[in-house]
N, CA, C and O atoms as CSV, one atom per row, in Angstrom:
chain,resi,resn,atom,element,x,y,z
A,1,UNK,N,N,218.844,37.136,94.635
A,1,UNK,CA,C,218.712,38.135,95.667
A,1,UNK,C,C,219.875,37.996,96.648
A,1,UNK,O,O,220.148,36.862,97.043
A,2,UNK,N,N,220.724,39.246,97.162
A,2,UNK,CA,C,221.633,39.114,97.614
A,2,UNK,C,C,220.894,39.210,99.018
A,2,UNK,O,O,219.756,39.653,98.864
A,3,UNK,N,N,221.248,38.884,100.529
A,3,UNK,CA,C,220.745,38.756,101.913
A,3,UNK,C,C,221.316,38.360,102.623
A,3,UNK,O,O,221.757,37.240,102.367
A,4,UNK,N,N,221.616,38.859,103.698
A,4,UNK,CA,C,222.778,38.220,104.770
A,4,UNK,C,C,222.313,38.645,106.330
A,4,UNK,O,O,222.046,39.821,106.578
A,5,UNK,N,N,222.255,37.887,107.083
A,5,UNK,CA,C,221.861,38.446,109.090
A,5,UNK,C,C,222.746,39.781,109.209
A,5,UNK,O,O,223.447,40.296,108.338
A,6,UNK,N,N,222.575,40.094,110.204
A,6,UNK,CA,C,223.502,41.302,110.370
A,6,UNK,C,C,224.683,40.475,110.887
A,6,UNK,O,O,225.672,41.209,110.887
A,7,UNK,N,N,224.972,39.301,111.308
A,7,UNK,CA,C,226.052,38.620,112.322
A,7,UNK,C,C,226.970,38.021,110.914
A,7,UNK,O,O,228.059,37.483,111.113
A,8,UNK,N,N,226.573,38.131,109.896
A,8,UNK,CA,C,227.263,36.908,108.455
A,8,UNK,C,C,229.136,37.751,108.232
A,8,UNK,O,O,229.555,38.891,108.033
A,9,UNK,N,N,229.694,36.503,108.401
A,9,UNK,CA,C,231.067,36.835,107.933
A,9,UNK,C,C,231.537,36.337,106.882
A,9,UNK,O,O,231.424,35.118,106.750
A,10,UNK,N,N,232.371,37.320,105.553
A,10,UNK,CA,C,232.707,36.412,104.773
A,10,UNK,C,C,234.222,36.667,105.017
A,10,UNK,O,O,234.938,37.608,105.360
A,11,UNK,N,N,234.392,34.969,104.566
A,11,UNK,CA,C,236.137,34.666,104.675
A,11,UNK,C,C,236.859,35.136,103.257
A,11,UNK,O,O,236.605,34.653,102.153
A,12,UNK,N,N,237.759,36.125,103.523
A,12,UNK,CA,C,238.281,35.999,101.636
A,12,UNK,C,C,239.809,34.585,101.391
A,12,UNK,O,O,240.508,34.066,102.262
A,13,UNK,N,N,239.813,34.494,100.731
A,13,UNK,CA,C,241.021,33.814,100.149
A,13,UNK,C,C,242.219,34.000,101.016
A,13,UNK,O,O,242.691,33.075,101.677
A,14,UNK,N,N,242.788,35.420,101.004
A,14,UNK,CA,C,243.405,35.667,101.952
A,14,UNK,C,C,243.824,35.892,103.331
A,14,UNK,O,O,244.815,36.374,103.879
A,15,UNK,N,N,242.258,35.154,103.850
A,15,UNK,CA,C,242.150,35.414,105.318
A,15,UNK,C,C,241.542,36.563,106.015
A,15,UNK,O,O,241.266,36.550,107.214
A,16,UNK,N,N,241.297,37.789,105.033
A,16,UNK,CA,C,240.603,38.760,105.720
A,16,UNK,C,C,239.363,38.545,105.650
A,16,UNK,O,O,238.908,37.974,104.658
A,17,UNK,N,N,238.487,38.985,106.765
A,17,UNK,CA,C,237.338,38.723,107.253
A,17,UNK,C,C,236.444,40.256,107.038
A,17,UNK,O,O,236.633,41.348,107.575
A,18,UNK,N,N,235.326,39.780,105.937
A,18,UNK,CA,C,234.331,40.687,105.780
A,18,UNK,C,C,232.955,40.632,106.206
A,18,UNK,O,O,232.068,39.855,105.853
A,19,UNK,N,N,232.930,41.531,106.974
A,19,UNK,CA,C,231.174,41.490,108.151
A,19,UNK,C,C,230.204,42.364,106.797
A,19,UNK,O,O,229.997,43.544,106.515
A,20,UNK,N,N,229.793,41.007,106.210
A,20,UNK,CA,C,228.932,41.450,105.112
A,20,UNK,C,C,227.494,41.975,105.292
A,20,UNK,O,O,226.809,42.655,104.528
A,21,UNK,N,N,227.216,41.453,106.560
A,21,UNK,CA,C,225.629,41.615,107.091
A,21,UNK,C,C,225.952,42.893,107.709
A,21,UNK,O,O,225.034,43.679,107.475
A,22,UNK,N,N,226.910,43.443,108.426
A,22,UNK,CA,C,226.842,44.724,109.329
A,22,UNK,C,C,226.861,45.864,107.805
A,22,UNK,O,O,226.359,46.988,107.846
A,23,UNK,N,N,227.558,45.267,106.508
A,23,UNK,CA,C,228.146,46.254,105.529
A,23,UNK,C,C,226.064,46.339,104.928
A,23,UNK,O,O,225.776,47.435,104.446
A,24,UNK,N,N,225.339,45.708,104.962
A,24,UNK,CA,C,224.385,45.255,104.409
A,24,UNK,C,C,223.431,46.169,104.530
A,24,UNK,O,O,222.846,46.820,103.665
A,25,UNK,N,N,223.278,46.150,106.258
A,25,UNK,CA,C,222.470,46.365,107.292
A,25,UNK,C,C,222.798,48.029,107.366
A,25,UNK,O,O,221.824,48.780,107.327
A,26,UNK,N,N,223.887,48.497,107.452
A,26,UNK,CA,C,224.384,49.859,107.681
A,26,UNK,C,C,223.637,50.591,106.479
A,26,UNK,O,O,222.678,51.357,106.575
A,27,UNK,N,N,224.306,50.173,105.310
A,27,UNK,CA,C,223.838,50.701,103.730
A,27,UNK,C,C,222.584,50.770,103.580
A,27,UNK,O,O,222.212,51.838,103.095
A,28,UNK,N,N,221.586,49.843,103.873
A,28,UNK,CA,C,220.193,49.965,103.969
A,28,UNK,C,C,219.614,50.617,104.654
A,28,UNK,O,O,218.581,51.045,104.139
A,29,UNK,N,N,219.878,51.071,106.110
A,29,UNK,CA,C,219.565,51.873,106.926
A,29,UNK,C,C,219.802,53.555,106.327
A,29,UNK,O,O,219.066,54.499,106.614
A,30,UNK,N,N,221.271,53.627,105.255
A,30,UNK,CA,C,221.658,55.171,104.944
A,30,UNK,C,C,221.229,55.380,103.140
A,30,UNK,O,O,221.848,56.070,102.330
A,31,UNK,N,N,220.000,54.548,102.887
A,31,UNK,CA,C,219.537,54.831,101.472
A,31,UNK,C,C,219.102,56.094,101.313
A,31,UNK,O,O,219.501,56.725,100.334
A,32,UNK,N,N,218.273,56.645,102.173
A,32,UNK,CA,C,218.276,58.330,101.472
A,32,UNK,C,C,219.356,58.953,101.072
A,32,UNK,O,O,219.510,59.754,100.150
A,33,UNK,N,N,220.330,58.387,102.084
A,33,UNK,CA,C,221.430,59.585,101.632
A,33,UNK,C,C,222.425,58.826,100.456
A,33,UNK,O,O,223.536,59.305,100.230
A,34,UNK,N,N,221.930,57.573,99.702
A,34,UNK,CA,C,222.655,56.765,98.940
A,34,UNK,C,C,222.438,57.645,97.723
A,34,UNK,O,O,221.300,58.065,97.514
A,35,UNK,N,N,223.867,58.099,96.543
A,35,UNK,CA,C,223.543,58.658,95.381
A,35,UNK,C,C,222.742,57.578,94.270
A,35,UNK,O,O,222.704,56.363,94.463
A,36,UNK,N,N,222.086,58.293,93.022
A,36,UNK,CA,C,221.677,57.641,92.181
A,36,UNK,C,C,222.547,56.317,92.081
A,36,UNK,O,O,222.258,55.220,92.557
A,37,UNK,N,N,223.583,56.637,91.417
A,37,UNK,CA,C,225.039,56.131,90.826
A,37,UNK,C,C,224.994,54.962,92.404
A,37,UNK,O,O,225.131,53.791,92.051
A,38,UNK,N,N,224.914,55.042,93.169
A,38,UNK,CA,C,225.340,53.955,94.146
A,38,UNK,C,C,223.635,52.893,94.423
A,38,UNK,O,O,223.676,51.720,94.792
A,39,UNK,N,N,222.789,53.376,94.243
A,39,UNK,CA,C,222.109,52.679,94.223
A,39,UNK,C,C,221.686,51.727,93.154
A,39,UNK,O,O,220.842,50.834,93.221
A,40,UNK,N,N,222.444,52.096,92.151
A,40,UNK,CA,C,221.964,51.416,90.986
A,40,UNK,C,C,222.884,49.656,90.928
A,40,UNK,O,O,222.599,48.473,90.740
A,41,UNK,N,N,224.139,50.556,91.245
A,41,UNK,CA,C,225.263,49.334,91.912
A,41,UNK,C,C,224.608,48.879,92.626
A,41,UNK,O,O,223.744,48.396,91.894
A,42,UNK,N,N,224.295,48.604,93.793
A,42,UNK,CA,C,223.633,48.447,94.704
A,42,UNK,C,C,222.577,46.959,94.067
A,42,UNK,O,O,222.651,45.802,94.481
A,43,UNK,N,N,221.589,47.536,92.894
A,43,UNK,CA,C,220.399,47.235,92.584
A,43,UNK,C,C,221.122,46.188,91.820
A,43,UNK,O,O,221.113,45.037,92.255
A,44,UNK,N,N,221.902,46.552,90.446
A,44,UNK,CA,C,222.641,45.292,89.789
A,44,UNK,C,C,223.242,44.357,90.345
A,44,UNK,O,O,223.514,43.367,89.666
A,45,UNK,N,N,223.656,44.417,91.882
A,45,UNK,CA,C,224.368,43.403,92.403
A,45,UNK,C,C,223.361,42.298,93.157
A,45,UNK,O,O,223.774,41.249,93.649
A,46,UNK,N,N,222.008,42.716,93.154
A,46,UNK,CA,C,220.842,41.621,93.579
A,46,UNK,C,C,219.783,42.393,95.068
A,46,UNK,O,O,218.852,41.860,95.672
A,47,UNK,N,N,220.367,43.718,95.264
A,47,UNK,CA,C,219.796,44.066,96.423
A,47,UNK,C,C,218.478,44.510,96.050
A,47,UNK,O,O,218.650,45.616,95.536
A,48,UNK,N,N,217.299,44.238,96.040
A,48,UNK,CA,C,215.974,43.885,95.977
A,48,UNK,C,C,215.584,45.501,96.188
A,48,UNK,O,O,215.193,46.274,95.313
A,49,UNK,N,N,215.838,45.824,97.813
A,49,UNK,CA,C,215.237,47.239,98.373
A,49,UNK,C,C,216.212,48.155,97.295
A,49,UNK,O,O,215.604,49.152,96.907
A,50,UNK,N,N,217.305,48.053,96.849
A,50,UNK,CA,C,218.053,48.941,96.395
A,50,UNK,C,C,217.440,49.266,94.915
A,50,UNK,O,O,217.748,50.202,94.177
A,51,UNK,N,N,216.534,48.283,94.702
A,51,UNK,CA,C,216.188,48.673,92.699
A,51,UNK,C,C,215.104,49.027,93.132
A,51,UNK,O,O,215.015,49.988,92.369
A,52,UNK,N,N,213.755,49.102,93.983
A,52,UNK,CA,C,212.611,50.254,94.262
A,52,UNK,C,C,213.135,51.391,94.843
A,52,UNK,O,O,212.496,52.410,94.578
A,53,UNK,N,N,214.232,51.552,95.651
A,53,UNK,CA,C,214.524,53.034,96.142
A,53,UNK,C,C,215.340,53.536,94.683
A,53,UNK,O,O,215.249,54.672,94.218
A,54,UNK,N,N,215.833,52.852,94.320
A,54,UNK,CA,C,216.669,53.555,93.074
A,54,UNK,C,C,215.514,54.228,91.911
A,54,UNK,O,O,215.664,55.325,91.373
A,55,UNK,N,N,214.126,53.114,91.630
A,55,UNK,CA,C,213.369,53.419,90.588
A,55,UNK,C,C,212.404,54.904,91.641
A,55,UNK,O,O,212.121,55.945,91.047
A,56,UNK,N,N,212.170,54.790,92.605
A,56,UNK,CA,C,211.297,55.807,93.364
A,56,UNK,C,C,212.479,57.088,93.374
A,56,UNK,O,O,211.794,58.062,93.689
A,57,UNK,N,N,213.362,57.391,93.260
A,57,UNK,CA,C,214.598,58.197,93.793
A,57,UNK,C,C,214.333,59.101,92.177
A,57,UNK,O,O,213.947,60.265,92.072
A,58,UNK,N,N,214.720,58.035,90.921
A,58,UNK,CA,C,214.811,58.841,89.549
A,58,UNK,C,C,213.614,59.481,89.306
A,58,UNK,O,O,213.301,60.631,88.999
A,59,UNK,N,N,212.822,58.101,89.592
A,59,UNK,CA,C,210.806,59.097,88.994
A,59,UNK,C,C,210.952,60.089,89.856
A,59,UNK,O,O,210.530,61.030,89.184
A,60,UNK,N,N,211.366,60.683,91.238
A,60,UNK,CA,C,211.084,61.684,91.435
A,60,UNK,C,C,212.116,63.100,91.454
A,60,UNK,O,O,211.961,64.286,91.744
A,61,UNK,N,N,213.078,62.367,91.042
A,61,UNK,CA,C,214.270,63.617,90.607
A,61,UNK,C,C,214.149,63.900,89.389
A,61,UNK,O,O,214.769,64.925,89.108
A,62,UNK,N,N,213.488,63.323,88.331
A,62,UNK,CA,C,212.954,63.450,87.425
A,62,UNK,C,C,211.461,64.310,86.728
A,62,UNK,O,O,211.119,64.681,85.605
A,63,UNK,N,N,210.773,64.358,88.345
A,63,UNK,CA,C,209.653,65.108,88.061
A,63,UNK,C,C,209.590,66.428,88.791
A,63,UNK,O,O,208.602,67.099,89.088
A,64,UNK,N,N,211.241,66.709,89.074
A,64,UNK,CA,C,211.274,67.608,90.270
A,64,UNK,C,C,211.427,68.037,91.597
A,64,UNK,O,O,211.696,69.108,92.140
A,65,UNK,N,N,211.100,66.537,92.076
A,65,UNK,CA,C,211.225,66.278,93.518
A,65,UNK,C,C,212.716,65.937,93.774
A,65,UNK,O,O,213.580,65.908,92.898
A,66,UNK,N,N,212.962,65.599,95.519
A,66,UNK,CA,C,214.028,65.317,96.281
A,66,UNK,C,C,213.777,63.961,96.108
A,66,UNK,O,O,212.745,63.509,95.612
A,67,UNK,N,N,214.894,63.189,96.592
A,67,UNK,CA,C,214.607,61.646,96.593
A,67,UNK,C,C,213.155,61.266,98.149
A,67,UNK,O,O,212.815,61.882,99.159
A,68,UNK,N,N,212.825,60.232,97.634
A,68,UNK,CA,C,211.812,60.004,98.864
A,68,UNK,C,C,212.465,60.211,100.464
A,68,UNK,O,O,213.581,60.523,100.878
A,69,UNK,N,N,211.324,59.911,101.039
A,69,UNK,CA,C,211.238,60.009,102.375
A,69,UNK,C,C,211.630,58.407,103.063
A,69,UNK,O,O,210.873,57.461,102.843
A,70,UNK,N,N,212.659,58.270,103.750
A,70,UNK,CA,C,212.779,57.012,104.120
A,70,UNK,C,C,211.940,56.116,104.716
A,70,UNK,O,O,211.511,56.608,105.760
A,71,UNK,N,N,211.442,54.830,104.485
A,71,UNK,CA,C,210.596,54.363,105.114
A,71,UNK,C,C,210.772,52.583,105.236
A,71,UNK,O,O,210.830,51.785,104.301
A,72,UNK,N,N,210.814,52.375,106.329
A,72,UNK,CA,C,211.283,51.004,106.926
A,72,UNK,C,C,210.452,49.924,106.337
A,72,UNK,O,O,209.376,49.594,106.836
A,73,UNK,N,N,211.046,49.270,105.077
A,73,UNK,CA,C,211.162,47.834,104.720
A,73,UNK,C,C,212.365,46.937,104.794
A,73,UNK,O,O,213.531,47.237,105.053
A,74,UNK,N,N,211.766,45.626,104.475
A,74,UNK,CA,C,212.723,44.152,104.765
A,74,UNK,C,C,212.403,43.941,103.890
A,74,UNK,O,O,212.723,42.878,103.356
């Protein structure tokens, strides 16, 4: 499972500095408006909330519907 505070910095090799928790925290907050295709990335890379909004998003674009209604989990 991928998880990070909103405050987590990662250092790269080269010295640039990536605010992985703000990149984390932002993306999770804008999942409705996340495409199929990005949530699935999302889901393969370990993000937990990202593989139930991704599986709730297809079952219902699939049966006709819009993607769900956003609703606040951790």
């Amino acid at each position: 499972m991928l998880d990070a505070a909103p405050s987590h910095v990662e250092r790269l090799d080269d010295g640039t500095e990536v605010k992985l928790g703000v990149f984390l925290s932002n993306t999770k907050s804008r999942r409705p408006k996340l495409s199929a295709d990005k949530l699935q990335v999302l889901a393969d890379l370990g993000l937990e909330w990202a593989v139930a909004w991704h599986r709730a998003t297809v079952d219902l674009t699939m049966a006709g519907f819009g993607p769900p209604p956003f609703t606040a989990t951790r």
